[in-house]
Amino acid sequence: MEMQLSTQDLDGGVTRVELDGRMDIAGAAAVDMKMNLIAGSAKKLLIDLEKITFLGSMGLRSIVLPARAVLGRGGKVVLFAPNEMVEGVLKASGIDTLLPIHHDLAAAMAALQ
Amino acid sequence: MTAISYSAATMPAEDKAKPAARLTLKGQLDDMGLLWPWVEALVAEYAIPADKAFDIHLCLEEAISNVIRHGYGGEPSQTLTVDCASPEARHVVFTIEDQAPPFDPLTASLIEDQPASSPADYLRPGGRGILLLRKFAGTLAYERLPGGNRLTIGFVLPG
């Protein structure tokens, strides 16, 4: 299955990016450009990982580099609802120290305000 | 006894083609697309649970992409092989062999002590991919071959 990406504007100026599929090398390549475009304008970014079934180092890169762009402009980024295995990769990489992980949407929204 | 005939829809499971024991990839990242279908077939063959399938896919992706990007420099005329074997019950072992310059992912220096925000972390050999390989592999063994490398990644399956 090809990686899918969709965006949604939420209250408080939050942009929710929902990723769906396998963030392997092909999946990362498929969303890189869109992620960079979104990161170019978003100030409060909620990256929804609930439907991500796989995450490798290239997938991590496709999340972290756009997130850094948002953080670099003084914005905020949170990661939302990764499954246990995806969260294991995020934590093993230390990404959770840069981008907080939330499983509760209200808490994720609060962290972005 | 009456003769039994099977339509295509009722073919017994054992008639399904078994996954190939060996996957051969060219030294180009496009070939990484062949990895998941192969792993998926092995997952079915060995009844591998989802969390272990994730670890296997992760370790193979990191190890193989490292060879293609850094060992071969994306040169498609080079090839590498990945073999899958089950030497004992509920164990699967993957052996990756390449003809790249020597690179031992077990002893390669890591960048894990550097800030996670450094973009270079994701682009260099010994980056986060090797860190993930070391953390998620059940067992990991390296052997230098004449003119190449052999990496063996093992997993113990539950049950």
PDB file of N, CA, C and O in Angstrom, chain A residues 81-110:
ATOM      1  N   ALA A  81      -0.328   9.298  19.027  1.00  0.00           N
ATOM      2  CA  ALA A  81      -0.890   7.949  18.942  1.00  0.00           C
ATOM      3  C   ALA A  81      -0.092   6.921  18.129  1.00  0.00           C
ATOM      4  O   ALA A  81      -0.692   6.117  17.401  1.00  0.00           O
ATOM      5  N   PRO A  82       1.247   6.896  18.259  1.00  0.00           N
ATOM      6  CA  PRO A  82       1.959   5.803  17.569  1.00  0.00           C
ATOM      7  C   PRO A  82       1.616   4.476  18.235  1.00  0.00           C
ATOM      8  O   PRO A  82       1.348   4.440  19.441  1.00  0.00           O
ATOM      9  N   ASN A  83       1.606   3.386  17.453  1.00  0.00           N
ATOM     10  CA  ASN A  83       1.403   2.087  18.089  1.00  0.00           C
ATOM     11  C   ASN A  83       2.662   1.721  18.881  1.00  0.00           C
ATOM     12  O   ASN A  83       3.683   2.398  18.817  1.00  0.00           O
ATOM     13  N   GLU A  84       2.566   0.654  19.640  1.00  0.00           N
ATOM     14  CA  GLU A  84       3.635   0.296  20.574  1.00  0.00           C
ATOM     15  C   GLU A  84       4.974   0.089  19.867  1.00  0.00           C
ATOM     16  O   GLU A  84       6.036   0.491  20.349  1.00  0.00           O
ATOM     17  N   MET A  85       4.923  -0.533  18.695  1.00  0.00           N
ATOM     18  CA  MET A  85       6.165  -0.831  17.975  1.00  0.00           C
ATOM     19  C   MET A  85       6.786   0.441  17.407  1.00  0.00           C
ATOM     20  O   MET A  85       8.000   0.658  17.488  1.00  0.00           O
ATOM     21  N   VAL A  86       5.944   1.314  16.839  1.00  0.00           N
ATOM     22  CA  VAL A  86       6.435   2.586  16.297  1.00  0.00           C
ATOM     23  C   VAL A  86       6.991   3.457  17.431  1.00  0.00           C
ATOM     24  O   VAL A  86       8.044   4.069  17.294  1.00  0.00           O
ATOM     25  N   GLU A  87       6.306   3.441  18.567  1.00  0.00           N
ATOM     26  CA  GLU A  87       6.789   4.212  19.719  1.00  0.00           C
ATOM     27  C   GLU A  87       8.146   3.679  20.193  1.00  0.00           C
ATOM     28  O   GLU A  87       9.009   4.434  20.620  1.00  0.00           O
ATOM     29  N   GLY A  88       8.327   2.368  20.088  1.00  0.00           N
ATOM     30  CA  GLY A  88       9.608   1.767  20.453  1.00  0.00           C
ATOM     31  C   GLY A  88      10.751   2.328  19.614  1.00  0.00           C
ATOM     32  O   GLY A  88      11.842   2.593  20.124  1.00  0.00           O
ATOM     33  N   VAL A  89      10.495   2.524  18.323  1.00  0.00           N
ATOM     34  CA  VAL A  89      11.519   3.093  17.431  1.00  0.00           C
ATOM     35  C   VAL A  89      11.769   4.558  17.784  1.00  0.00           C
ATOM     36  O   VAL A  89      12.922   5.013  17.843  1.00  0.00           O
ATOM     37  N   LEU A  90      10.704   5.296  18.043  1.00  0.00           N
ATOM     38  CA  LEU A  90      10.849   6.717  18.392  1.00  0.00           C
ATOM     39  C   LEU A  90      11.691   6.859  19.664  1.00  0.00           C
ATOM     40  O   LEU A  90      12.591   7.702  19.738  1.00  0.00           O
ATOM     41  N   LYS A  91      11.421   6.014  20.642  1.00  0.00           N
ATOM     42  CA  LYS A  91      12.142   6.113  21.913  1.00  0.00           C
ATOM     43  C   LYS A  91      13.575   5.604  21.798  1.00  0.00           C
ATOM     44  O   LYS A  91      14.492   6.189  22.364  1.00  0.00           O
ATOM     45  N   ALA A  92      13.758   4.515  21.045  1.00  0.00           N
ATOM     46  CA  ALA A  92      15.119   3.984  20.862  1.00  0.00           C
ATOM     47  C   ALA A  92      16.013   5.007  20.176  1.00  0.00           C
ATOM     48  O   ALA A  92      17.215   5.045  20.387  1.00  0.00           O
ATOM     49  N   SER A  93      15.402   5.858  19.348  1.00  0.00           N
ATOM     50  CA  SER A  93      16.170   6.869  18.612  1.00  0.00           C
ATOM     51  C   SER A  93      16.342   8.150  19.410  1.00  0.00           C
ATOM     52  O   SER A  93      17.064   9.039  18.986  1.00  0.00           O
ATOM     53  N   GLY A  94      15.637   8.250  20.513  1.00  0.00           N
ATOM     54  CA  GLY A  94      15.722   9.473  21.310  1.00  0.00           C
ATOM     55  C   GLY A  94      14.912  10.619  20.738  1.00  0.00           C
ATOM     56  O   GLY A  94      15.043  11.769  21.183  1.00  0.00           O
ATOM     57  N   ILE A  95      14.068  10.331  19.755  1.00  0.00           N
ATOM     58  CA  ILE A  95      13.278  11.383  19.111  1.00  0.00           C
ATOM     59  C   ILE A  95      12.254  11.971  20.081  1.00  0.00           C
ATOM     60  O   ILE A  95      11.856  13.125  19.968  1.00  0.00           O
ATOM     61  N   ASP A  96      11.833  11.135  21.048  1.00  0.00           N
ATOM     62  CA  ASP A  96      10.807  11.599  21.992  1.00  0.00           C
ATOM     63  C   ASP A  96      11.322  12.732  22.880  1.00  0.00           C
ATOM     64  O   ASP A  96      10.532  13.441  23.491  1.00  0.00           O
ATOM     65  N   THR A  97      12.646  12.897  22.949  1.00  0.00           N
ATOM     66  CA  THR A  97      13.167  14.017  23.737  1.00  0.00           C
ATOM     67  C   THR A  97      13.031  15.333  22.960  1.00  0.00           C
ATOM     68  O   THR A  97      13.018  16.406  23.542  1.00  0.00           O
ATOM     69  N   LEU A  98      12.920  15.229  21.664  1.00  0.00           N
ATOM     70  CA  LEU A  98      12.769  16.414  20.815  1.00  0.00           C
ATOM     71  C   LEU A  98      11.298  16.684  20.528  1.00  0.00           C
ATOM     72  O   LEU A  98      10.855  17.840  20.507  1.00  0.00           O
ATOM     73  N   LEU A  99      10.543  15.616  20.297  1.00  0.00           N
ATOM     74  CA  LEU A  99       9.140  15.716  19.922  1.00  0.00           C
ATOM     75  C   LEU A  99       8.316  14.877  20.899  1.00  0.00           C
ATOM     76  O   LEU A  99       8.388  13.649  20.864  1.00  0.00           O
ATOM     77  N   PRO A 100       7.537  15.526  21.770  1.00  0.00           N
ATOM     78  CA  PRO A 100       6.775  14.748  22.756  1.00  0.00           C
ATOM     79  C   PRO A 100       5.719  13.858  22.106  1.00  0.00           C
ATOM     80  O   PRO A 100       5.146  14.213  21.073  1.00  0.00           O
ATOM     81  N   ILE A 101       5.505  12.700  22.715  1.00  0.00           N
ATOM     82  CA  ILE A 101       4.515  11.738  22.218  1.00  0.00           C
ATOM     83  C   ILE A 101       3.278  11.804  23.111  1.00  0.00           C
ATOM     84  O   ILE A 101       3.387  11.728  24.336  1.00  0.00           O
ATOM     85  N   HIS A 102       2.121  11.938  22.505  1.00  0.00           N
ATOM     86  CA  HIS A 102       0.856  11.939  23.259  1.00  0.00           C
ATOM     87  C   HIS A 102      -0.084  10.897  22.681  1.00  0.00           C
ATOM     88  O   HIS A 102      -0.119  10.686  21.468  1.00  0.00           O
ATOM     89  N   HIS A 103      -0.868  10.289  23.570  1.00  0.00           N
ATOM     90  CA  HIS A 103      -1.883   9.331  23.121  1.00  0.00           C
ATOM     91  C   HIS A 103      -3.292   9.861  23.313  1.00  0.00           C
ATOM     92  O   HIS A 103      -4.253   9.260  22.839  1.00  0.00           O
ATOM     93  N   ASP A 104      -3.385  10.968  24.032  1.00  0.00           N
ATOM     94  CA  ASP A 104      -4.695  11.588  24.271  1.00  0.00           C
ATOM     95  C   ASP A 104      -4.748  12.878  23.458  1.00  0.00           C
ATOM     96  O   ASP A 104      -3.859  13.730  23.574  1.00  0.00           O
ATOM     97  N   LEU A 105      -5.784  13.002  22.633  1.00  0.00           N
ATOM     98  CA  LEU A 105      -5.841  14.148  21.715  1.00  0.00           C
ATOM     99  C   LEU A 105      -5.919  15.471  22.471  1.00  0.00           C
ATOM    100  O   LEU A 105      -5.262  16.442  22.087  1.00  0.00           O
ATOM    101  N   ALA A 106      -6.688  15.501  23.547  1.00  0.00           N
ATOM    102  CA  ALA A 106      -6.813  16.746  24.324  1.00  0.00           C
ATOM    103  C   ALA A 106      -5.456  17.153  24.890  1.00  0.00           C
ATOM    104  O   ALA A 106      -5.088  18.339  24.870  1.00  0.00           O
ATOM    105  N   ALA A 107      -4.700  16.165  25.368  1.00  0.00           N
ATOM    106  CA  ALA A 107      -3.367  16.458  25.919  1.00  0.00           C
ATOM    107  C   ALA A 107      -2.422  16.932  24.811  1.00  0.00           C
ATOM    108  O   ALA A 107      -1.610  17.843  25.017  1.00  0.00           O
ATOM    109  N   ALA A 108      -2.546  16.316  23.649  1.00  0.00           N
ATOM    110  CA  ALA A 108      -1.699  16.726  22.514  1.00  0.00           C
ATOM    111  C   ALA A 108      -2.016  18.152  22.105  1.00  0.00           C
ATOM    112  O   ALA A 108      -1.099  18.965  21.854  1.00  0.00           O
ATOM    113  N   MET A 109      -3.298  18.489  22.055  1.00  0.00           N
ATOM    114  CA  MET A 109      -3.720  19.846  21.689  1.00  0.00           C
ATOM    115  C   MET A 109      -3.240  20.854  22.738  1.00  0.00           C
ATOM    116  O   MET A 109      -2.782  21.949  22.400  1.00  0.00           O
ATOM    117  N   ALA A 110      -3.354  20.462  24.009  1.00  0.00           N
ATOM    118  CA  ALA A 110      -2.913  21.358  25.086  1.00  0.00           C
ATOM    119  C   ALA A 110      -1.412  21.616  24.988  1.00  0.00           C
ATOM    120  O   ALA A 110      -0.945  22.748  25.216  1.00  0.00           O
TER     121      ALA A 110
END
